[in-house]
Tab-separated table of C-alpha atoms in Angstrom:
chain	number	residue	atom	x	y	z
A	1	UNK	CA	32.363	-21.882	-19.319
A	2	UNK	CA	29.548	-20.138	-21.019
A	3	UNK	CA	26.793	-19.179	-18.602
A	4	UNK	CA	25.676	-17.489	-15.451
A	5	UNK	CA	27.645	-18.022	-12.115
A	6	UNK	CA	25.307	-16.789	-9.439
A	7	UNK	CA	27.966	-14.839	-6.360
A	8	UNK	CA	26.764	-14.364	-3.146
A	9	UNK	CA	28.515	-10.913	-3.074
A	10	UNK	CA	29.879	-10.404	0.554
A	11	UNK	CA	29.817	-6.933	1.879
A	12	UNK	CA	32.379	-4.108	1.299
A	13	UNK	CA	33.179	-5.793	-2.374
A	14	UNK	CA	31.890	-3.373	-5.536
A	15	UNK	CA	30.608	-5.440	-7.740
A	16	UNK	CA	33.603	-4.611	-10.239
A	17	UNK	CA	35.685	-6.625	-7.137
A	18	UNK	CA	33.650	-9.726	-7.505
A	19	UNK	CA	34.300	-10.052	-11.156
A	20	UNK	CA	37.737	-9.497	-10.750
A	21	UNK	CA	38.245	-12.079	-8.568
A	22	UNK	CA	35.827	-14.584	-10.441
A	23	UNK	CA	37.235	-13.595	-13.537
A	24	UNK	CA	40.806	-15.341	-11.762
A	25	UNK	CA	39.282	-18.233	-10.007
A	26	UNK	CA	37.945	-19.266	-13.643
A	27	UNK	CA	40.411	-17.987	-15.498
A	28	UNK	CA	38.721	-16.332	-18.205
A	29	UNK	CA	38.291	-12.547	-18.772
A	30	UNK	CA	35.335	-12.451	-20.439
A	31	UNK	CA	32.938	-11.777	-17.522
A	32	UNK	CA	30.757	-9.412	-16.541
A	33	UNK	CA	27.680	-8.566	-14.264
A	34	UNK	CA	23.668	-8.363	-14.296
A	35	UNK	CA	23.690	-5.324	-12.101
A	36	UNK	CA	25.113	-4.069	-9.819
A	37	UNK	CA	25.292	-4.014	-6.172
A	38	UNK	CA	26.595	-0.973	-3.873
A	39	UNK	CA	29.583	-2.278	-1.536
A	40	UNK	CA	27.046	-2.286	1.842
A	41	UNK	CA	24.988	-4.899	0.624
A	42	UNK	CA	25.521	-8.976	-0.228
A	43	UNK	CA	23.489	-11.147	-1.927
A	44	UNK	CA	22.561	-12.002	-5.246
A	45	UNK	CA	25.295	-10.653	-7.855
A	46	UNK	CA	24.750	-12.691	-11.143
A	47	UNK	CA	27.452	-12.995	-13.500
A	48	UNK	CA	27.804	-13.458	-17.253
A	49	UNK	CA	30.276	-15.869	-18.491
A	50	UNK	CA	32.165	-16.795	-21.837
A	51	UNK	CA	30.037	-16.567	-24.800
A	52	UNK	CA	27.326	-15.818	-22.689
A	53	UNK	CA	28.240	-12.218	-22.055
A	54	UNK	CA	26.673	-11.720	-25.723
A	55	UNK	CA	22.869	-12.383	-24.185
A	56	UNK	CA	23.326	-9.578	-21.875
A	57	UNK	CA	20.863	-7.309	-24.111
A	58	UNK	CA	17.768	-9.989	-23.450
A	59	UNK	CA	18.597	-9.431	-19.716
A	60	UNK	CA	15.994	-6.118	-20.103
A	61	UNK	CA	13.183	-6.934	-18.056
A	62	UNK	CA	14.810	-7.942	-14.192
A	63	UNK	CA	12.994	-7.528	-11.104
A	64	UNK	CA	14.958	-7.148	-7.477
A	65	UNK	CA	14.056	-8.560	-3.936
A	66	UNK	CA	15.397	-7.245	-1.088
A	67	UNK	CA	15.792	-7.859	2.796
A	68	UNK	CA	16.747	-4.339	3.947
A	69	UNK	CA	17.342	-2.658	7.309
A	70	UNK	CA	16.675	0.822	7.760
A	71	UNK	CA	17.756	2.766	10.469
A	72	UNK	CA	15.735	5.579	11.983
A	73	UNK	CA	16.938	8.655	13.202
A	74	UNK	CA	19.752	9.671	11.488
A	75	UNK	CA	20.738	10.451	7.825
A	76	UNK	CA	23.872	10.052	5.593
A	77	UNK	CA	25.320	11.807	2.695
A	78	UNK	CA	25.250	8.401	1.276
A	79	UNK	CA	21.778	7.403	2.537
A	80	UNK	CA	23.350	4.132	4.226
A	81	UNK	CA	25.850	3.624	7.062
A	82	UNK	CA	28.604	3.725	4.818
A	83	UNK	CA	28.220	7.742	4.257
A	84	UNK	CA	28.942	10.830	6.602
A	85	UNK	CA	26.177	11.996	9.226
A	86	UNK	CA	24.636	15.013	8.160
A	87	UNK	CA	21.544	14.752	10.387
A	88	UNK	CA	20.534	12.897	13.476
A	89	UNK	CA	17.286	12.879	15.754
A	90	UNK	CA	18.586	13.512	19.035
A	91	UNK	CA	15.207	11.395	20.220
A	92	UNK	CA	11.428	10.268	18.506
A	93	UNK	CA	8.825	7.744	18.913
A	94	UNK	CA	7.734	6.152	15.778
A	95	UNK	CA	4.937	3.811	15.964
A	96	UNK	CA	4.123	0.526	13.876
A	97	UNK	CA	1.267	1.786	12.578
A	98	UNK	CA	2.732	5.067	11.693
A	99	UNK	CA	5.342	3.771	10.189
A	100	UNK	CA	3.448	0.966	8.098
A	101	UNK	CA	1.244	3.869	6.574
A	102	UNK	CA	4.344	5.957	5.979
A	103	UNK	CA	5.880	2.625	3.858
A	104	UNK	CA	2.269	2.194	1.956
A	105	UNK	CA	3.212	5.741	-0.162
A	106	UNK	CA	6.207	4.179	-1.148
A	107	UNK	CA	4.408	1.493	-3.001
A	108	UNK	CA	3.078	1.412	-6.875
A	109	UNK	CA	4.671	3.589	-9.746
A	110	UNK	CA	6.573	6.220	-8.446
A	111	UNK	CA	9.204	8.879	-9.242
A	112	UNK	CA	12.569	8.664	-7.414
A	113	UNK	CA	15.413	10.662	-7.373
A	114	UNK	CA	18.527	8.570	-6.952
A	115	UNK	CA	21.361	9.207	-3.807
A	116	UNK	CA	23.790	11.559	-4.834
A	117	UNK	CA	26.493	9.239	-3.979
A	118	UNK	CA	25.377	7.002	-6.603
A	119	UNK	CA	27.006	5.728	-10.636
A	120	UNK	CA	23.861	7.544	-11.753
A	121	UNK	CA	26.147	9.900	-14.769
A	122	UNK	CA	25.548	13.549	-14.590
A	123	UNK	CA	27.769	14.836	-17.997
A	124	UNK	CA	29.250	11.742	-18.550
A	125	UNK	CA	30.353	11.600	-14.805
A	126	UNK	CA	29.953	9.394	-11.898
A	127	UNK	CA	27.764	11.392	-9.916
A	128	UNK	CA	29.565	9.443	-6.599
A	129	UNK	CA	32.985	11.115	-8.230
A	130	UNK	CA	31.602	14.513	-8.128
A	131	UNK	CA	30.040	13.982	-4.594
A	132	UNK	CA	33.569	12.834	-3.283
A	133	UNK	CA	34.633	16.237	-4.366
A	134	UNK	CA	31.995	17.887	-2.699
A	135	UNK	CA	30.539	19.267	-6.018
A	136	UNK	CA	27.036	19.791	-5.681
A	137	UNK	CA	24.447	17.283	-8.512
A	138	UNK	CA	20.918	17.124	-9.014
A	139	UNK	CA	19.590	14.304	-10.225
A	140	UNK	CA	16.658	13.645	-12.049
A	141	UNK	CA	13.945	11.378	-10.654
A	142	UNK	CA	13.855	8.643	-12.682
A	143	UNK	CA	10.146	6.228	-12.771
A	144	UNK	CA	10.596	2.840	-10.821
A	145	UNK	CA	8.257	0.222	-9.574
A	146	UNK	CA	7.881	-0.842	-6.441
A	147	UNK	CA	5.410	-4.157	-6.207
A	148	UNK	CA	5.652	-4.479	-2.595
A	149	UNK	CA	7.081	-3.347	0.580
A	150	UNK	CA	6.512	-5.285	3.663
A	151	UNK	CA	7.114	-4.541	7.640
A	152	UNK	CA	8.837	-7.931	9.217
A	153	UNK	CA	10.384	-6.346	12.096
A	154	UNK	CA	10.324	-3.236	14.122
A	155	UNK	CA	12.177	-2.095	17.522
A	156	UNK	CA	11.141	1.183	17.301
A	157	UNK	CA	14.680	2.082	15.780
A	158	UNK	CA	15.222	-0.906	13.160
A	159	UNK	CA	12.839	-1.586	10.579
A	160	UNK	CA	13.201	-5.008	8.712
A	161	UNK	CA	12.159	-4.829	5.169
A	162	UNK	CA	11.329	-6.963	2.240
A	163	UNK	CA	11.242	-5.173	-0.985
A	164	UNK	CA	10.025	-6.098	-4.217
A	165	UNK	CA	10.765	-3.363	-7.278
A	166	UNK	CA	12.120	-3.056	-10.754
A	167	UNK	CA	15.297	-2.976	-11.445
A	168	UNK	CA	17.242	0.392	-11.158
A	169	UNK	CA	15.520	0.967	-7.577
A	170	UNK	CA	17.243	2.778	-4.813
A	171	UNK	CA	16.690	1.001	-1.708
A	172	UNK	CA	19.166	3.800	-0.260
A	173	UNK	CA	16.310	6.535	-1.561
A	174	UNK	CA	13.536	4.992	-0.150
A	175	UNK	CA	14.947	4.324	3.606
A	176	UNK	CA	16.087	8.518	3.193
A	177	UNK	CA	12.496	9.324	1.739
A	178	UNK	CA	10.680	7.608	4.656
A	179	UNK	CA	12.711	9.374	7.256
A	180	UNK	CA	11.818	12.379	5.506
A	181	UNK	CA	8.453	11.272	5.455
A	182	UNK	CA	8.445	10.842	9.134
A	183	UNK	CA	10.224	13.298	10.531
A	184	UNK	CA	12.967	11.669	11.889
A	185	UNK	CA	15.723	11.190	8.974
A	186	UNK	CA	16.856	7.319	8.391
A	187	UNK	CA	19.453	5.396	6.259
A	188	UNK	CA	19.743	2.124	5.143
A	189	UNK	CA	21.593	-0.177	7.838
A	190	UNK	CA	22.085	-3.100	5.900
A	191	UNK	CA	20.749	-4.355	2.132
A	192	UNK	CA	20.942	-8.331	1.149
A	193	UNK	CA	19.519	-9.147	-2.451
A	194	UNK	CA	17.260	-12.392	-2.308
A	195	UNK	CA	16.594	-12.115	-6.211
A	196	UNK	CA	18.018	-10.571	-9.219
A	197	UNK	CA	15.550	-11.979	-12.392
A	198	UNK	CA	14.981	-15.133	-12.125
A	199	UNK	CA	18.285	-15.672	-10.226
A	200	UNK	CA	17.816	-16.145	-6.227
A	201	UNK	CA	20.315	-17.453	-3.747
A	202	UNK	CA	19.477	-20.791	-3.934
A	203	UNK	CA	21.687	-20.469	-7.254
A	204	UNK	CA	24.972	-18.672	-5.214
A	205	UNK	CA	27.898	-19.474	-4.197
A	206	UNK	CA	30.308	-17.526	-2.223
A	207	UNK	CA	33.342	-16.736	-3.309
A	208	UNK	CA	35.321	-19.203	-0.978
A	209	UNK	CA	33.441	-21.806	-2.387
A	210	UNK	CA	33.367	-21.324	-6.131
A	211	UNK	CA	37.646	-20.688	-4.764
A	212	UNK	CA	37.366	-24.568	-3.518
A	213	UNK	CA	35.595	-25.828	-6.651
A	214	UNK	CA	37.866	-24.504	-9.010
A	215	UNK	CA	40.338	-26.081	-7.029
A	216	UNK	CA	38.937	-29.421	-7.678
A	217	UNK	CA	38.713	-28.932	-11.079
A	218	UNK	CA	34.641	-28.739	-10.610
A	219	UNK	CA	33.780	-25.062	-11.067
A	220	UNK	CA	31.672	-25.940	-14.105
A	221	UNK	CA	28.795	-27.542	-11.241
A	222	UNK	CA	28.372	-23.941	-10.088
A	223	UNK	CA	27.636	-22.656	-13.869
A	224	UNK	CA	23.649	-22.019	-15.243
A	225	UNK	CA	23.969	-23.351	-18.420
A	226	UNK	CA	23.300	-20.594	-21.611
A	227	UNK	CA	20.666	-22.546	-22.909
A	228	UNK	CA	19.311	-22.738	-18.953
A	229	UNK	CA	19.346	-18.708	-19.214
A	230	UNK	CA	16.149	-16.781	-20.113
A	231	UNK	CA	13.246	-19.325	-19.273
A	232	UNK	CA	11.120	-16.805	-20.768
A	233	UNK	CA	11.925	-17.555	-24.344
A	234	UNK	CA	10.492	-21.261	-25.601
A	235	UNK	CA	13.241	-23.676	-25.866
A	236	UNK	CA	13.331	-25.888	-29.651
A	237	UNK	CA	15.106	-28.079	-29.751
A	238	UNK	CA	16.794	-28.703	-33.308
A	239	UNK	CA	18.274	-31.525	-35.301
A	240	UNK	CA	22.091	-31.245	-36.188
A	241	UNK	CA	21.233	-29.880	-39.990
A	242	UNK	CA	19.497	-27.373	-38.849
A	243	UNK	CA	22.106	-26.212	-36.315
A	244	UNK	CA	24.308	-26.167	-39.035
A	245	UNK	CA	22.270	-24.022	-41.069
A	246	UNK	CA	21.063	-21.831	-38.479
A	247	UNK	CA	24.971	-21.460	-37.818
A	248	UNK	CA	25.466	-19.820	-41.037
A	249	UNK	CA	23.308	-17.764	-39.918
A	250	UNK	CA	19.869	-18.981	-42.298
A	251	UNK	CA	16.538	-18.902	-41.105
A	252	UNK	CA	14.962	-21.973	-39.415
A	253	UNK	CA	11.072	-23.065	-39.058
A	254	UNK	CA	9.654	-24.741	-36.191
A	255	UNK	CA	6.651	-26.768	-36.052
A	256	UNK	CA	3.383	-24.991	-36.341
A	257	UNK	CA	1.958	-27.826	-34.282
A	258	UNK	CA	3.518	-27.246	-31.351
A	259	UNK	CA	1.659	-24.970	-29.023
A	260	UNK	CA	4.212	-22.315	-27.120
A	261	UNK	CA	4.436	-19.538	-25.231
A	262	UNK	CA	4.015	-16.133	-27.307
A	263	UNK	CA	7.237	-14.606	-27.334
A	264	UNK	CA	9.244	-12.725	-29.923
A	265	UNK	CA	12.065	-14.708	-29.202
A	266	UNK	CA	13.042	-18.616	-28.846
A	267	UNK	CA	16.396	-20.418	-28.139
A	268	UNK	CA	17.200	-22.915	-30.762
A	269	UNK	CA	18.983	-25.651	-28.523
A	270	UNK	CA	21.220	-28.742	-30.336
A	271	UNK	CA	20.723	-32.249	-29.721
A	272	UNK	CA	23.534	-32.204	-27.356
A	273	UNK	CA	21.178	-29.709	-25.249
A	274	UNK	CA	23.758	-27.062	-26.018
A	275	UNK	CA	22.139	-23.437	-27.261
A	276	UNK	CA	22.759	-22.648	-30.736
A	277	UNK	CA	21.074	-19.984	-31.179
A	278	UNK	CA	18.248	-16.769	-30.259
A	279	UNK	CA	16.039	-16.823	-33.051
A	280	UNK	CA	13.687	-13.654	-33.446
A	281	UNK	CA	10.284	-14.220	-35.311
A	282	UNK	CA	10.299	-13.049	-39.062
A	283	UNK	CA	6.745	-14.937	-39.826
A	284	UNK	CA	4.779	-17.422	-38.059
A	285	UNK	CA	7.318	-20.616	-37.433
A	286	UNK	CA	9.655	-19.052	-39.251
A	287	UNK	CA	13.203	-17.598	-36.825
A	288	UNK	CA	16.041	-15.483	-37.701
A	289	UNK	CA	19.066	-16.322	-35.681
A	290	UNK	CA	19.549	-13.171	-33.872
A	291	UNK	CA	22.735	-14.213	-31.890
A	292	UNK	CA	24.862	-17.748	-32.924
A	293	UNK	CA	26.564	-19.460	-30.582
């Protein structure tokens, strides 16, 4: 079991939850997550596997999509449903228009200050610890990316979003920063992650079913492959000598014929199409194995 298992994370699990229980459906420890998810929302949580865990550092660059609701009218302490009301609009009229040129501001490089209630450390501390004892933080507003932001749905009270941004994005911050922006307050009703990377949920499975798989001695069908994992670096594949020697850890050339995509990394893969290695370019053609599986 050395991969990704993609969990359609149901709502009011942290994300530390989900690997605990995946961690006993498959029986191994050695799990952990691609980012996280806050309790409210379900969707996308992808998990790290076995040996896999070890090709966490490659995960750096890893976009988000969202499908968000946003509630206007009313604030939270946690910016979503989950939190205490601190504010409500005892009656507004927001307009479609309106509120699609109060969204475009929220597209394109911006600054963003995260919710308080949030794992965001301030002195080595949860800064959601230190809100649950009512100690005062202020956060720093970090730079994020957000690629688009599009209206689906409007009642006049609901807004449907689709968000596209960079990872380490506060959908929570930008549903409070629009109702701020109009006037009226607003949290974030629901959140559902459509994509984490290149991981979407036509890759999960809920927990009941990976549950049911394991059961029937199938759970490895619900497993990405490592050497599936990062389609960004070029896959080689390599004969069995040269596993072996890139095992013990020598360098390895690949053909200079062989046009691929520029990348400072490849994944050396064996002839039994299982990954061997990360390589990192020393020369042209010419890999140092990085990370050995």
């Amino acid at each position: 079991m050395d991969g990704v298992i993609v969990v359609d994370k149901p709502s009011g699990w942290t994300s530390h939850d989900v690997v605990n229980k995946v961690r006993r459906i498959a029986k191994e420890r050695s799990i952990g997550h691609l980012g996280t998810l806050d309790p409210l929302a379900t969707g996308v949580l992808p998990l790290i596997v076995g040996r896999a865990t070890r090709l966490a550092r490659f995960f750096t660059s890893n976009e988000k999509r969202y499908d968000a609701e946003v509630q206007l009218g009313v604030e939270t302490d946690s910016y979503d449903r989950d939190g205490e009301v601190t504010r409500t609009a005892p009656s507004f009229e927001i307009h479609r228009r309106q509120l699609e040129e109060a969204l475009d501001s929220f597209k394109g490089v911006l600054m963003q200050t995260p919710p308080p209630v949030s794992a965001k450390k301030v002195g080595g501390v949860p800064a959601y610890k230190l809100a649950r004892k009512k100690i005062a933080v202020e956060l720093k507003p970090v730079e994020i990316t957000v690629f688009s932001l599009d209206l689906l749905e409007f009642d006049g009270t609901i807004a449907r979003l689709v968000v596209h941004c960079t990872a380490g994005t506060y959908v929570r911050s930008i549903a409070y920063d629009l109702g701020r922006k109009l006037g009226c307050g607003a949290m974030l009703h629901s959140l559902r992650r459509l994509a984490s990377g290149d991981f979407t949920l036509e890759h999960a499975y809920t927990l009941e079913r990976l549950q049911q798989l394991a059961s029937e001695n199938d759970l490895q069908s619900a497993l990405l492959p490592a050497a599936q994992l990062l389609p960004h670096f070029p896959a080689e594949s390599v004969d069995s000598l040269t596993a072996s020697q890139i095992r013990q850890g020598r360098d390895f050339r690949l053909s200079p014929f062989r046009q691929r995509a520029e990348s400072r990394y490849v994944k050396a893969v064996g002839e039994d199409g299982e990954l061997v290695a990360i390589g990192e370019a020393k020369l042209p053609h010419l890999y140092h194995p990085v990370l050995v599986f």
